[in-house]
Amino acid sequence: MASNLKNLSETNLEKSSQFKKWHIGLVVADWNPSITHAMRDAALSFLKEKGIKNSHLHVHAVPGTFELPLGAQYLALQEKMDAIISIGCVIQGETRHFDFICDACAHGITQVGLKFNMPVIFGVLTTQTLEQAQDRAGGKHGNKGIEAAETALKMLQLRDAI
Ligand code: DLZ
């Protein structure tokens, strides 16, 4: 789908001094950790490279993707927070867990963003296989963590421009 058209690590975002004041929260699911931790690390490197201060990065873990919306909401309640990046990976299994988790997370993340008027980014891979996830967590299709981090900064630029 989208990753056939765009490598997830490609970015056209210029470093800017406006980034220095922003606080970014990351909430990361510990399920499929080889994938989510690679996405987290790529997102953190990208944000630091673009000029977000180390002390303005707030990283927290939740057990699984289903818990990302509430984790994001806890972070959104912190007054200093400007944007939140949620990171997870759901791999299709033999049960219907996949559909319930993906639907609940996408819906919940949308709700938190609208409720707090804040970018809450859906950095969640929903794949059929582990290999497809690896391809998007630093493999041949790039890293979804970078795409999610870039989206957070672009949404904050939009907020400040408007
Ligand atoms: C239960 C479950 C399953 C089957 N698969 C995944 C998955 O692929 N990715 C993920 O992030 N979490 C999974 N989980 C865990 C749920 O998100 C949640 O943590 C549990 O249902 C809580 O009991």
XYZ file of C-alpha atoms and ligand atoms in Angstrom, residues 29-32 36 63-67 88-92 95 97-98 101, ligand 1:
42
model
C 3.748 -0.605 23.222
C 5.987 -3.358 24.564
C 4.203 -6.047 22.496
C 6.409 -7.076 19.501
C 8.306 -1.134 18.445
C 1.955 -3.298 27.643
C 0.285 -3.428 24.211
C -1.230 -1.387 21.413
C -4.665 -1.567 23.026
C -3.302 0.544 25.922
C 2.768 -0.002 18.352
C 2.742 -3.060 16.131
C -0.177 -5.429 15.699
C 0.453 -8.577 13.702
C -2.473 -10.564 12.332
C -7.906 -14.939 16.390
C -7.712 -9.878 18.402
C -6.160 -8.030 15.463
C -6.999 -3.987 18.913
C -3.335 -9.734 23.127
C -2.528 -9.127 22.038
C -2.353 -9.815 20.817
C -2.945 -11.144 20.551
N -1.600 -9.288 19.836
C -1.034 -8.073 20.022
C -0.250 -7.500 18.989
O -0.008 -8.065 17.905
N 0.280 -6.257 19.226
C 0.070 -5.569 20.391
O 0.574 -4.446 20.533
N -0.657 -6.114 21.394
C -1.201 -7.341 21.236
N -1.940 -7.888 22.227
C -2.011 -7.174 23.533
C -3.099 -6.103 23.628
O -2.719 -4.916 22.963
C -3.329 -5.765 25.133
O -2.102 -5.375 25.719
C -3.891 -6.951 25.889
O -5.062 -7.426 25.269
C -4.211 -6.551 27.350
O -4.615 -7.684 28.050
